[in-house]
Structures are given as structure tokens and as C-alpha cells.
Short mmCIF file of C-alpha atoms and ligand atoms in Angstrom, two decimals:
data_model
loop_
_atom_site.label_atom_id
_atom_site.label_comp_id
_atom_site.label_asym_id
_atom_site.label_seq_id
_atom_site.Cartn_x
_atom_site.Cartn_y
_atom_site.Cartn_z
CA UNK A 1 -101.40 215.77 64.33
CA UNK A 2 -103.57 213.28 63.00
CA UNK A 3 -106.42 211.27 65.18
CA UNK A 4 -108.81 208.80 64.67
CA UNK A 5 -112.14 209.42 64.57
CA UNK A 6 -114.25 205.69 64.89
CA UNK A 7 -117.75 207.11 65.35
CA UNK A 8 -119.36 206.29 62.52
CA UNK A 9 -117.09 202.92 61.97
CA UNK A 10 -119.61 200.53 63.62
CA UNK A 11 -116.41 199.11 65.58
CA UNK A 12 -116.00 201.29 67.95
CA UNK A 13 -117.13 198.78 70.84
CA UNK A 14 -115.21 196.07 68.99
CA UNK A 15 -111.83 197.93 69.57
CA UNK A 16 -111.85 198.53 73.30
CA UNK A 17 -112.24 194.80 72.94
CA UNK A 18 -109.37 194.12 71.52
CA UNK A 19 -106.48 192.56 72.98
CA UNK A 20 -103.65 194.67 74.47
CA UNK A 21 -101.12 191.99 74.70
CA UNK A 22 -101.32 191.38 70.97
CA UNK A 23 -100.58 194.64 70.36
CA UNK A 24 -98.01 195.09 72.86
CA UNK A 25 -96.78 191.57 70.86
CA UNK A 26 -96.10 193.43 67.33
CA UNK A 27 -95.01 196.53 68.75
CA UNK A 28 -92.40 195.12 70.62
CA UNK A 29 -91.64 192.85 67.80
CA UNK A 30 -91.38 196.36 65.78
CA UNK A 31 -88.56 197.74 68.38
CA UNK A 32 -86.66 195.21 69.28
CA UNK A 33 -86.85 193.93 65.04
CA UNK A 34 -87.52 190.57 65.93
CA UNK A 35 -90.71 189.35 63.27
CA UNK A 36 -90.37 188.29 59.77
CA UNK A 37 -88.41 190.81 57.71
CA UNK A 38 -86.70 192.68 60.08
CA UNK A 39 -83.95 193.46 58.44
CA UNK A 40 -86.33 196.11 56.47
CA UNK A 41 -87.02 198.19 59.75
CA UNK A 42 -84.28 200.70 59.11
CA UNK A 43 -86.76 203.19 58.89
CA UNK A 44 -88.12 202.86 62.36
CA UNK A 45 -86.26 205.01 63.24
CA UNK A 46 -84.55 206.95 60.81
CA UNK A 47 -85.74 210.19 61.70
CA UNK A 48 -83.49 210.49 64.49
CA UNK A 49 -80.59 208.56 63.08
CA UNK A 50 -80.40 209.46 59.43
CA UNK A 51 -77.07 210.52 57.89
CA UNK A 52 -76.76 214.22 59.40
CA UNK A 53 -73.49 214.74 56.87
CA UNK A 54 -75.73 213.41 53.80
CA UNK A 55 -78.47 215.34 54.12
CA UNK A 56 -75.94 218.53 54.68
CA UNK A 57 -74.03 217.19 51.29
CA UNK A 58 -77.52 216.96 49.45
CA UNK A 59 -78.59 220.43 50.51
CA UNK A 60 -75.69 221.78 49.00
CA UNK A 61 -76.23 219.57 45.85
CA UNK A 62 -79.68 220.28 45.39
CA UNK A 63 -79.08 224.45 45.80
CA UNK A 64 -76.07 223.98 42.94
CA UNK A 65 -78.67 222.27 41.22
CA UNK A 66 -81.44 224.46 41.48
CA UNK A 67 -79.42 227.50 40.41
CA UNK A 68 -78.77 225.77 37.05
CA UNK A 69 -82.26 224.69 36.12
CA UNK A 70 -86.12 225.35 35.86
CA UNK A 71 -86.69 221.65 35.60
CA UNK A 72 -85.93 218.15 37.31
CA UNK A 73 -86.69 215.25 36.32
CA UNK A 74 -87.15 212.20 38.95
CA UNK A 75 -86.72 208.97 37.39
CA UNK A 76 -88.53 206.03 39.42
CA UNK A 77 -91.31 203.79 39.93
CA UNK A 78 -92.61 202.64 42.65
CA UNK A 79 -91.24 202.74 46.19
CA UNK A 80 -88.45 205.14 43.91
CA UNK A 81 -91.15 207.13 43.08
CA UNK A 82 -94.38 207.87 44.97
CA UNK A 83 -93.45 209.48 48.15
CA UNK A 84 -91.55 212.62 46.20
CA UNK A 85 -94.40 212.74 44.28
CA UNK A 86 -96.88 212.65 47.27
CA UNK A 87 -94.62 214.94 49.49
CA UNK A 88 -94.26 217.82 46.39
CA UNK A 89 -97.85 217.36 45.33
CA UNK A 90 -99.30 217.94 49.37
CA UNK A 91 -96.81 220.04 50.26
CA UNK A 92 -96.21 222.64 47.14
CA UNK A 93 -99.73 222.05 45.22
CA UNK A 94 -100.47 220.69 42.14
CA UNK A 95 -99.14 224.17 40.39
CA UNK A 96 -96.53 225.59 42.09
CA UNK A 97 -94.90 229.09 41.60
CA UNK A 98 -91.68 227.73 42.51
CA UNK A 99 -88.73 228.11 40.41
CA UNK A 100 -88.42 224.03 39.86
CA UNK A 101 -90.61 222.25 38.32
CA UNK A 102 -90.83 218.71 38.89
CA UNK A 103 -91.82 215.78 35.99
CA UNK A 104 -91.75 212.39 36.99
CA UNK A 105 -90.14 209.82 34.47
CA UNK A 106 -89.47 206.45 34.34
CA UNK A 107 -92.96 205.26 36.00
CA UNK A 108 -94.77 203.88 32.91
CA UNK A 109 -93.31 202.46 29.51
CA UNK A 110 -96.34 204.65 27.64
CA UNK A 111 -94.09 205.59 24.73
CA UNK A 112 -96.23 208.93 24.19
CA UNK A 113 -95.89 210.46 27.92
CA UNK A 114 -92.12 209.91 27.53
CA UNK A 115 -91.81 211.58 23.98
CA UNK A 116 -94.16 214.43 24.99
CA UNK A 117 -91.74 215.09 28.05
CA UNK A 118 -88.90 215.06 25.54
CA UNK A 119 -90.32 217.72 23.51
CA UNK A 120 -92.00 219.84 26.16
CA UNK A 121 -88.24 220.08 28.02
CA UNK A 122 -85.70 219.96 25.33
CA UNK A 123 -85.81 224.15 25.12
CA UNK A 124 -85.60 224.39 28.72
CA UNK A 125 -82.46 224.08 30.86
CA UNK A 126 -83.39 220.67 32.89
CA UNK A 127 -81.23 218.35 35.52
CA UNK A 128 -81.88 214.78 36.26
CA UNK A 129 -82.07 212.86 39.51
CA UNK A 130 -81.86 208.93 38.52
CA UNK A 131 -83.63 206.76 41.70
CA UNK A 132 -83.47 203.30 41.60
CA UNK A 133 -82.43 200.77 44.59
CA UNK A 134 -82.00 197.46 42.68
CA UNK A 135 -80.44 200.17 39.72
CA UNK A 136 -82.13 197.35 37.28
CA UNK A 137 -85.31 198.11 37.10
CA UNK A 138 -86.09 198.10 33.11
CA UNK A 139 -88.94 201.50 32.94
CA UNK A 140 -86.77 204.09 34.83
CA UNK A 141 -83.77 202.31 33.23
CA UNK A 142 -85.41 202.74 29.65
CA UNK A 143 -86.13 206.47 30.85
CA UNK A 144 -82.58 207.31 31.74
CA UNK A 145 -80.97 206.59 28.89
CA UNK A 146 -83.17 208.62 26.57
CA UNK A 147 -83.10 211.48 29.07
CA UNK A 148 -79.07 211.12 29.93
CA UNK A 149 -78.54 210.96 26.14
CA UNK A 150 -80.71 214.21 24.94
CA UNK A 151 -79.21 216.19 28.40
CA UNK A 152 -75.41 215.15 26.92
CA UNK A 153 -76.78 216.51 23.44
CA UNK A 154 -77.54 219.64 24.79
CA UNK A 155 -75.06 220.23 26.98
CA UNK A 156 -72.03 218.52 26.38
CA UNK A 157 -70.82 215.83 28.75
CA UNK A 158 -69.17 217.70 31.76
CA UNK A 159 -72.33 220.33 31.60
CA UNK A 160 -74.71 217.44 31.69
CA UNK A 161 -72.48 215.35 34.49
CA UNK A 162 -72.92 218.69 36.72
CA UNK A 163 -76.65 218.21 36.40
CA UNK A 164 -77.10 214.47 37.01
CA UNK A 165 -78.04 212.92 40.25
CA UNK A 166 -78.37 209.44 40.89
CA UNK A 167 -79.82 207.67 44.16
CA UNK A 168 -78.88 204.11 44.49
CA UNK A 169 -77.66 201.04 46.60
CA UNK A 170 -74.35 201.75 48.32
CA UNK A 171 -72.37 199.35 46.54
CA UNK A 172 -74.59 196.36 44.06
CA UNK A 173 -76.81 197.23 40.36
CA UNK A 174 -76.14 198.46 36.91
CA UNK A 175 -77.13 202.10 37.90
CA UNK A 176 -74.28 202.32 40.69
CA UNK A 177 -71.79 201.39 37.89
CA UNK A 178 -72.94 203.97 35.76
CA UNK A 179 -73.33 206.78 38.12
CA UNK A 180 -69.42 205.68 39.14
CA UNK A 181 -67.72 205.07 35.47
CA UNK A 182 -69.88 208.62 34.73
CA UNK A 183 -68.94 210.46 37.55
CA UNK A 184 -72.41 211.44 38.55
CA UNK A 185 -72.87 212.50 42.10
CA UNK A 186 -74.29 209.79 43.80
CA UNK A 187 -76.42 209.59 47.61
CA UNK A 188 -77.28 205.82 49.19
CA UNK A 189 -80.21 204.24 49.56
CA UNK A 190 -79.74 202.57 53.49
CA UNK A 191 -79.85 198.25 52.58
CA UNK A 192 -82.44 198.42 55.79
CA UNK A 193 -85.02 199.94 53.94
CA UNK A 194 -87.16 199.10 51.29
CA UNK A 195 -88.33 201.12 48.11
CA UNK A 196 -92.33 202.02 49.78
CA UNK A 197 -90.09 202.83 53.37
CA UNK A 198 -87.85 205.12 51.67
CA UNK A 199 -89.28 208.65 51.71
CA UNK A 200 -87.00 210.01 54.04
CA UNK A 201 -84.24 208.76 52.63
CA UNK A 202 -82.62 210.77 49.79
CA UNK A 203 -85.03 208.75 47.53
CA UNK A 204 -87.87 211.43 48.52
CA UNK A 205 -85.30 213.98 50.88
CA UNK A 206 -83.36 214.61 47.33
CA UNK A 207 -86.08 215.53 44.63
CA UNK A 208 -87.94 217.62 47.19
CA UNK A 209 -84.76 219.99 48.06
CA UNK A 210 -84.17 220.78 44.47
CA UNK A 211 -87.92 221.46 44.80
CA UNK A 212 -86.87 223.77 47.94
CA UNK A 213 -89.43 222.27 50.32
CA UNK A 214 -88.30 222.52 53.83
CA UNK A 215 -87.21 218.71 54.69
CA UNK A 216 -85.62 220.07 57.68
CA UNK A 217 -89.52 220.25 59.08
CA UNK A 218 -90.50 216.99 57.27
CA UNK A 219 -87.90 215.24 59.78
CA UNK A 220 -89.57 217.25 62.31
CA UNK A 221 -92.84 215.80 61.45
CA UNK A 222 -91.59 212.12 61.05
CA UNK A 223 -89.63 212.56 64.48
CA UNK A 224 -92.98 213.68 66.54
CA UNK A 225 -95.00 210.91 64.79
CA UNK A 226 -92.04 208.31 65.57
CA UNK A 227 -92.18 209.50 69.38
CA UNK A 228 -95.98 209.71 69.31
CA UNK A 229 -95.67 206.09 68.30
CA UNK A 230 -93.06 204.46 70.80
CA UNK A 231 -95.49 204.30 73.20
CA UNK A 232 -98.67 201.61 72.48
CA UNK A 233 -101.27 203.35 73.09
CA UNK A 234 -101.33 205.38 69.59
CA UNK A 235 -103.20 206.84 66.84
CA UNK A 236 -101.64 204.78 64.14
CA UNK A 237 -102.22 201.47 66.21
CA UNK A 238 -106.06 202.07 66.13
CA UNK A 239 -106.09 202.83 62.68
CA UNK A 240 -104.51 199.71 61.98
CA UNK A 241 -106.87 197.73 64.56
CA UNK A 242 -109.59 199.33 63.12
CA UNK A 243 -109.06 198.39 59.55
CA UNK A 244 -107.94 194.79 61.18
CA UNK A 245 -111.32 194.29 62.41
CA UNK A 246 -112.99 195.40 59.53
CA UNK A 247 -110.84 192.67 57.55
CA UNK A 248 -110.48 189.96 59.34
CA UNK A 249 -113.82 190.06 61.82
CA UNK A 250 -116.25 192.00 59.86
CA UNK A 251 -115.22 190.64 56.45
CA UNK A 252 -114.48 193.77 54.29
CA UNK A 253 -112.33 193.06 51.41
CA UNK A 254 -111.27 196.44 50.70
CA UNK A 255 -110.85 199.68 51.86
CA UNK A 256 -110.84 203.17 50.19
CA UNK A 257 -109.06 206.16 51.25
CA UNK A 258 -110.81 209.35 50.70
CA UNK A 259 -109.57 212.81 50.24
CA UNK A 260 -111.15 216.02 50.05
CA UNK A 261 -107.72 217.88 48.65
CA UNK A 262 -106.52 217.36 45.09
CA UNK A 263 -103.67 217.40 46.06
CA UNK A 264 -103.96 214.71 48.41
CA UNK A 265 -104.24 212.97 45.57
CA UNK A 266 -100.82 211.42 45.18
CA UNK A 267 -100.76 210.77 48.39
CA UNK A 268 -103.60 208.44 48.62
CA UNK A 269 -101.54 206.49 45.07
CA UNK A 270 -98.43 206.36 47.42
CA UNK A 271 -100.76 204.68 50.81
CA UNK A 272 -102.09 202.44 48.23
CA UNK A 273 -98.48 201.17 47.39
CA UNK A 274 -97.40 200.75 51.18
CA UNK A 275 -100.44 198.93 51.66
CA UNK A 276 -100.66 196.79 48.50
CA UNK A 277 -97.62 195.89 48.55
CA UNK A 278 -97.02 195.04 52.46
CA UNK A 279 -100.28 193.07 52.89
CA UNK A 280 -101.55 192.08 49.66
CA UNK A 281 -100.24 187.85 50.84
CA UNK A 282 -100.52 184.55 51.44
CA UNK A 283 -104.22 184.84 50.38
CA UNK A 284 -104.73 187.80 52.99
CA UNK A 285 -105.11 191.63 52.90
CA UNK A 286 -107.52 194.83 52.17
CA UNK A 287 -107.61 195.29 48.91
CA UNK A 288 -106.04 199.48 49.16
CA UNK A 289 -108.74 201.87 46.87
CA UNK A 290 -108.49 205.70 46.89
CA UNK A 291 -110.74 208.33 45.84
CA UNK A 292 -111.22 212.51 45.69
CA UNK A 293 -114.28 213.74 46.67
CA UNK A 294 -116.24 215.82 45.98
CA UNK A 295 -114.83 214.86 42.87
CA UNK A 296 -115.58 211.15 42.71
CA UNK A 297 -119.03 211.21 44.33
CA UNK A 298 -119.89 212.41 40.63
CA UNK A 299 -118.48 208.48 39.15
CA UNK A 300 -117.77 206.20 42.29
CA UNK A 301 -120.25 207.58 44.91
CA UNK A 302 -123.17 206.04 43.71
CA UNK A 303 -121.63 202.90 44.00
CA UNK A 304 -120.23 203.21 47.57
CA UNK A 305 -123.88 204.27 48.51
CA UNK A 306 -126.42 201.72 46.94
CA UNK A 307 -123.83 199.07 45.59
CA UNK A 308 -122.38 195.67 46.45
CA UNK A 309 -122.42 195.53 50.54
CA UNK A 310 -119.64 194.41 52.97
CA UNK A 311 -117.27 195.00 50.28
CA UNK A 312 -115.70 198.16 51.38
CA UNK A 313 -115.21 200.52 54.22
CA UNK A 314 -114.14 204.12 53.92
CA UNK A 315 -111.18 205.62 55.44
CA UNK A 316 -111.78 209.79 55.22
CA UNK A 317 -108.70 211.93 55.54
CA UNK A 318 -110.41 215.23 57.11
CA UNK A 319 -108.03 218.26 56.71
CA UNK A 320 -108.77 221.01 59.18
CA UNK A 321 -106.52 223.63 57.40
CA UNK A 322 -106.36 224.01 54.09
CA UNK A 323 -103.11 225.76 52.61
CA UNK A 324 -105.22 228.06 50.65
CA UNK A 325 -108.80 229.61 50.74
CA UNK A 326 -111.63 231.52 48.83
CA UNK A 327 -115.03 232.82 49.00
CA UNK A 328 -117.76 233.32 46.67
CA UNK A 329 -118.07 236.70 45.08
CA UNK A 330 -121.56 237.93 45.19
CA UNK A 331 -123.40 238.52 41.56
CA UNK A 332 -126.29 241.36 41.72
CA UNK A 333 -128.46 239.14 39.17
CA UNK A 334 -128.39 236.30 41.11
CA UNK A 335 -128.97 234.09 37.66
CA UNK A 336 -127.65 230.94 38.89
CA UNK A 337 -129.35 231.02 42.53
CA UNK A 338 -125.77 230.74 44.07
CA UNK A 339 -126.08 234.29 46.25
CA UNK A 340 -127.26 232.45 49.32
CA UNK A 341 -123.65 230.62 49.59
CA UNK A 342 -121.70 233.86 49.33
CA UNK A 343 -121.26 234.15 53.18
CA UNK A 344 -119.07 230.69 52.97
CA UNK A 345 -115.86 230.11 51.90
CA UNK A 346 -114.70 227.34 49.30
CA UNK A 347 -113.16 225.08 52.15
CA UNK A 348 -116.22 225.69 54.35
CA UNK A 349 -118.09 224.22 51.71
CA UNK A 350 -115.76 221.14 51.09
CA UNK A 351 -116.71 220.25 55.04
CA UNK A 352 -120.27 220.35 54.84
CA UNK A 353 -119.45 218.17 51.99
CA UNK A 354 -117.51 215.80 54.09
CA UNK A 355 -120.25 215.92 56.91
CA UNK A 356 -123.18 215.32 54.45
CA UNK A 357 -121.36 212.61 52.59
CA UNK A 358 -120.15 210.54 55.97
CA UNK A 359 -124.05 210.80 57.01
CA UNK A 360 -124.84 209.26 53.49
CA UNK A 361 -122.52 206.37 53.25
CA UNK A 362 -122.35 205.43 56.71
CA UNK A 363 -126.00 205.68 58.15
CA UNK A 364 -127.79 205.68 55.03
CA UNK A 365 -125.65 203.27 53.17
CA UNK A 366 -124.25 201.54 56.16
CA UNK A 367 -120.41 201.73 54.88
CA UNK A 368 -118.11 202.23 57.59
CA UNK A 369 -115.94 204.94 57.61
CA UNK A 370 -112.97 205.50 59.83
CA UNK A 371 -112.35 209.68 60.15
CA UNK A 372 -108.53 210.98 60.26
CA UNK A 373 -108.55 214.13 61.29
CA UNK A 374 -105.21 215.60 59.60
CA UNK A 375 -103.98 219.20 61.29
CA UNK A 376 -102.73 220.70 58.02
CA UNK A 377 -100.75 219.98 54.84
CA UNK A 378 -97.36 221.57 55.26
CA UNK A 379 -94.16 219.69 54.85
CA UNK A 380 -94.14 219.27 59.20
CA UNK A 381 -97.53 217.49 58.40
CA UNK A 382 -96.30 215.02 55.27
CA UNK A 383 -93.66 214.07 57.83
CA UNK A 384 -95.78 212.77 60.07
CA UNK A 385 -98.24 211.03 58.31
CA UNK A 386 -95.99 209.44 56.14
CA UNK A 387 -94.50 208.14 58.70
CA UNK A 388 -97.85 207.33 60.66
CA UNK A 389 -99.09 205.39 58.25
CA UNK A 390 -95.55 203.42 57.67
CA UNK A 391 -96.45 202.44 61.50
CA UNK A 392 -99.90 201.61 61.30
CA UNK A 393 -98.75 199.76 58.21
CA UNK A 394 -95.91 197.55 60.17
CA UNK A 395 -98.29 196.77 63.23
CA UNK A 396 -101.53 195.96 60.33
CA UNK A 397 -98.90 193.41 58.80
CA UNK A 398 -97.71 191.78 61.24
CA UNK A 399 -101.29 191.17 63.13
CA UNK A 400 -102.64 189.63 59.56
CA UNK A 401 -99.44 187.18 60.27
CA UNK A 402 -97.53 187.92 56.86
CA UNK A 403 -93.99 189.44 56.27
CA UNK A 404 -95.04 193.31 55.79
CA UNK A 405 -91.77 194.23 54.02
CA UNK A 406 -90.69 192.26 51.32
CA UNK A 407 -92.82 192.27 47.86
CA UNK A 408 -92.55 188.45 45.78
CA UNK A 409 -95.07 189.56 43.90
CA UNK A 410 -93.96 192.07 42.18
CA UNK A 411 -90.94 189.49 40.59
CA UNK A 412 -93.43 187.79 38.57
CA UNK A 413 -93.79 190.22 36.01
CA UNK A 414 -90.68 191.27 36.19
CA UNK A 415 -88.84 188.24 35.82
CA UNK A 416 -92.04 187.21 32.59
CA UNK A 417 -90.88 190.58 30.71
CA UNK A 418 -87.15 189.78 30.93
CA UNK A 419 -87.84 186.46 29.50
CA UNK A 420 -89.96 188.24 26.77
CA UNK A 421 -87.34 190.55 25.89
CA UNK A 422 -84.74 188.15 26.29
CA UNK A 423 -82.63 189.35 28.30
CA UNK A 424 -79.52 188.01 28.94
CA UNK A 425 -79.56 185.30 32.00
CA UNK A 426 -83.26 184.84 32.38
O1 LIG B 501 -91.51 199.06 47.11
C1 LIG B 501 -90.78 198.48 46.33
O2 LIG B 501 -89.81 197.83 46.74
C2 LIG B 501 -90.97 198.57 44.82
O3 LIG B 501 -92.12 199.26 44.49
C3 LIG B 501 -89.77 199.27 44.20
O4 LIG B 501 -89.62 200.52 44.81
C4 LIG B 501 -89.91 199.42 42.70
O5 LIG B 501 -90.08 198.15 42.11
C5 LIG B 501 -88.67 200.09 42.11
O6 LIG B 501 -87.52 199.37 42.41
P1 LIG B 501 -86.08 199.98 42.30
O7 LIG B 501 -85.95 201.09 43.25
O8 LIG B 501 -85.15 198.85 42.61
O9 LIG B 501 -85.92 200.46 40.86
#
């Protein structure tokens, strides 16, 4: 479903080159979850061994929720946050006729997105789903409790405890206290996998069945690309070679994915946290860039083509299918001059775009770009590539020599602002 297209990366001779025992090295140190951080591989292979009897107990959540409102909100940042938001946004569009409608909360402290939600839902009948592993984290914390508070307002407490959701750790964190003192039906968060892992866990599974995507066919995809994977000789593995190469040989510093979908757009903010996060340390790592085009050759384009050199590479997504299509309509006066492209559809367009633009950067401007050819963008296909790229992610980390799964980083701040706000302990 997706492959890897290296002709115009200028590496293509430098990958046959490359060792097979190193990469038989990581992968095995993938299966047999023996490298740094292995305790975070749980989703390896979740797609065949995730909680049959908790997806079956969400489904029936999530249709007793959808029945009751025109609205969810999904409370999260983050690894709580992206992939819903990726998965809804590829899967559904970016306006959807569907009865839910989902807002995200909880991802930014911006005090006038969070009011104008309050006032754009508080006439409509809405329903909460509360995602947070640690259950501390202060901006979907903050989030909650103005949301939880105006829902109780409306509805009265049991009315608002029927529409509350929360995903959490198992057992540990403030939000699993609340969700048990409150009653609020509650699904788990696996300890074996970490927030930028945990799409397919009811993290991303829940939010997107209230949406009524099919996540029965997102397994589907995630299985086929897990299979596809289990054997060395993959897609994902070149990507991640590739890009490897690029880095570490070649001296690129970052890399920017490119999509020709809008509604890819999400996606591309949720492969910039798996990759961020996982590689951005110990001095090391791509630094992970996205763009839209056409819509970004009109602001970044001029800079990938004639800018600062052996800086970047390019990493196109190339949809074959696209969910939706239009032509032209033909105009007797012909004013504009557009009559000659009225044999040509809207998407056919978009690839001649894609083919004219590769040309540009990567033999005119001598950018590499690495071409992934992506089937479709169905829920079957957000399966697999989310799950591709988890991969390509895992085997990437591990052959830069860092721990691909845990995130110090991201403390810092953390633990600065709770000293700021003085909170208690810190
Ligand atoms: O990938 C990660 O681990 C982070 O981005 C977390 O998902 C993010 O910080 C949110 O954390 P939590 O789910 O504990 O609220």
C-alpha cells in the first residue's frame, strides 16, 4: 500500500550499499524487544493482540454516545492528540457530513480558541472524551475542567456523567481518580505504549468511533503493514535507510514531508511528532518539516528551490486515489484562458503538479526527494501508514543509536511551568 520511490533521491546506489546485517541487527532487536526502551514496543504488535472485549465495549460506548450528541470534544495534546486528529482529518475530510463533529481541546493554552469553543458549543448538545496517559498534563487538564463544568451546567450531573469519556493509565494520575470518584466510563491506555505509539489504542480507536469511521478496517490496515513488515526486506526499512543516509552520510539536517491533500495535513503534524520526538537526541536527528503543496509552493517553494543547500531533502507523499474528484466546467467566453484545461480533472491536475514540482526541486534545485506512493486515503489506508511509519520510525532510531521511545525533552518545560505556577511539590 505504500512504496518507495528513490529515483530522484540521489541515493539510490548508496542504499543497495548498505549493510544487511545492520538492519537485520535493529529489526531483530525490534522483535525480540531487546534495545533501549523496549518496554515501549507494545505496539509492535498490537494490531493482532489488542483488547478484542475493549474495542467491542467502546463500540457500544461510542454508538450510545453518538445517539446523544452532534458534537465531541477530544481533550489532548500530543501523543493524546494527533493521531485522532490525523486519522478523522484523512479519513472523513476536513468537512464532513457526518452527524459528529469533532473539536479538539486541550492542545494549546490560547485563552481565545478555548472561549470561542465555549460559545460556539454551549447551544449544541456535546459529549466529552478526556485523553491523557500521565492524567497530569496541565493544557488538557486546564481544558477539562472548564468543559466538565459548563457540560454539568447544562445538563445536570448524571446527564453530563452519561456523556463523559475518559482514556487514561490503568491504574496511576489525577485524571484516573477523577474519572473513578465521577463515575465516568473509563478505557486504558496499555503501560507498553507511549503517547506518539498510541493511535490504535482507544487514545485514537475511541474519538474516531463516535466519529463512526470504520476502525474495524484501520486494524486491517495496521495488521497488513505489521505483516508486510516482519519480514526485512520492507518498504518502511528503506524509507528509514534512505532518510539515514541522507542524515548521517550526506549531511541533511532536515527533512520535509510533502502532501498534495489538505487533508493530509494533520497527518504530516502527527509524523512530525513521532519523528521529533523519537530522534530529536543526544545531539542527533532530522530536524521533521511538513508542507501542502500546491499550497506552499506559493510561501516555502521558493526557498526549497534557490535557498540554503544541503539543508533539506523532501519526502513526497504521492496519493494515487483521491477520495473525491472534479473537472473543470467549460465557459463559452473563455475570459480567463482556462478552456484548454477543461478536458482534466482537479486531481489530474494536482499530479502534473507533483511531476513538475519533483523535476524542479530535485534536478533543477538538486533537493532530494524520496517519493511514497500511498494507494488511497480510506481508514484501511491510515492503518497502514500509521503504522508504517511507527516502523520506519523504530528501525530510523535505533540505527542513529538513541532510545526512539522515551521523550526527556519534553520534561523541561514542563517541570519550568510547574515551578512558575507553583505548583505544589516542584
Ligand atoms: O508522545 C508523548 O509521550 C507526548 O507527546 C504526550 O503524548 C503528551 O505530552 C501528552 O501526555 P499525556 O497523555 O500524559 O497527557
Amino acid at each position: 500500500m505504500i512504496k518507495v520511490n528513490l529515483n530522484e533521491s540521489k541515493i539510490k546506489n548508496d542504499i543497495n550499499k548498505f549493510r544487511e546485517t545492520k538492519i537485520k541487527e535493529v529489526h531483530d532487536m525490534i522483535e525480540n524487544k531487546t534495545g533501549e526502551g523496549c518496554e515501549f514496543l507494545g505496539w509492535n504488535n498490537w494490531p493482532v493482540e489488542f483488547n478484542k472485549n475493549e474495542l467491542s465495549k467502546m463500540k457500544k460506548v461510542a454508538q450510545e454516545l453518538r445517539n446523544k450528541i452532534d458534537i465531541l470534544l477530544v481533550v489532548g495534546i500530543g501523543g493524546s492528540y494527533l493521531g485522532a486528529r490525523a486519522a478523522d482529518e484523512m479519513i472523513r475530510g476536513l468537512y464532513t457530513k457526518d452527524k459528529v463533529e469533532l473539536i479538539y481541546i486541550g492542545n494549546t493554552i490560547s485563552s481565545t480558541y478555548t472561549q470561542q469553543v465555549v460559545d460556539y458549543i454551549k447551544d449544541k448538545e456535546f459529549g466529552i472524551v478526556n485523553i491523557s496517559k500521565s492524567g497530569t498534563t496541565t493544557e488538557p487538564g486546564i481544558a477539562f475542567r472548564v468543559f466538565e463544568k459548563l457540560l454539568v451546567d447544562l445538563k445536570g450531573k448524571q446527564n453530563a456523567k452519561e456523556r463523559i469519556v475518559a482514556v487514561t493509565d490503568k491504574a496511576k494520575g489525577a485524571l484516573k481518580q477523577l474519572a473513578t470518584a465521577e463515575g465516568y466510563e473509563t478505557f486504558t491506555i496499555p503501560d507498553d505504549i507511549g503517547g506518539r505509539f498510541s493511535v490504535f489504542t482507544p487514545v485514537g480507536i475511541f474519538p474516531l468511533l463516535v466519529a463512526g469511521v470504520n476502525v474495524d478496517d484501520i486494524f486491517k490496515g495496521a495488521k497488513k503493514a505489521m505483516q508486510d513488515t516482519k519480514n526485512i526486506n520492507n518498504e518502511a526499512y528503506k524509507y528509514a535507510i534512505a532518510r539515514y543516509i541522507l542524515h548521517t552520510q550526506k549531511g541533511y539536517k532536515a527533512e520535509t514531508l510533502v502532501g498534495y491533500e489538505l487533508q493530509m495535513q494533520t497527518f504530516t503534524e502527527w509524523w512530525k511528532q513521532l519523528f521529533g520526538e523519537s530522534e530529536g537526541k543526544d545531539g542527533k536527528g532530522l530536524f521533521p518539516t511538513s508542507c501542502i503543496f500546491s499550497t506552499d509552493l506559493h510561501s516555502l517553494g521558493q526557498f526549497i528551490q534557490e535557498g540554503t543547500k544541503n539543508i533539506l531533502f523532501e519526502t513526497i507523499i504521492d496519493v494515487k486515489k483521491p477520495n473525491l474528484d472534479l473537472k473543470i466546467p467549460k465557459n463559452s467566453e473563455d475570459l480567463d484562458g482556462l478552456n484548454y484545461l477543461t478536458s482534466k480533472t482537479f486531481h489530474e491536475i494536482n499530479k502534473v503538479a507533483l511531476e513538475g514540482v519533483i523535476d524542479a526541486h530535485a534536478n533543477t534545485g538538486e533537493v532530494p526527494n524520496i517519493i511514497l506512493e500511498f494507494d488511497k486515503m480510506d481508514a484501511e489506508m491510515f492503518g497502514y501508514a500509521a503504522y508504517w511509519f511507527m516502523k520506519a520510525c523504530a528501525m530510523s532510531g535505533y540505527l542513529l543509536g538513541i532510545n526512539p521511545f522515551n521523550q526527556p525533552g519534553v520534561e523541561v518545560y514542563k517541570a519550568n511551568m510547574f515551578k512558575l505556577l507553583k505548583k505544589p511539590g516542584f
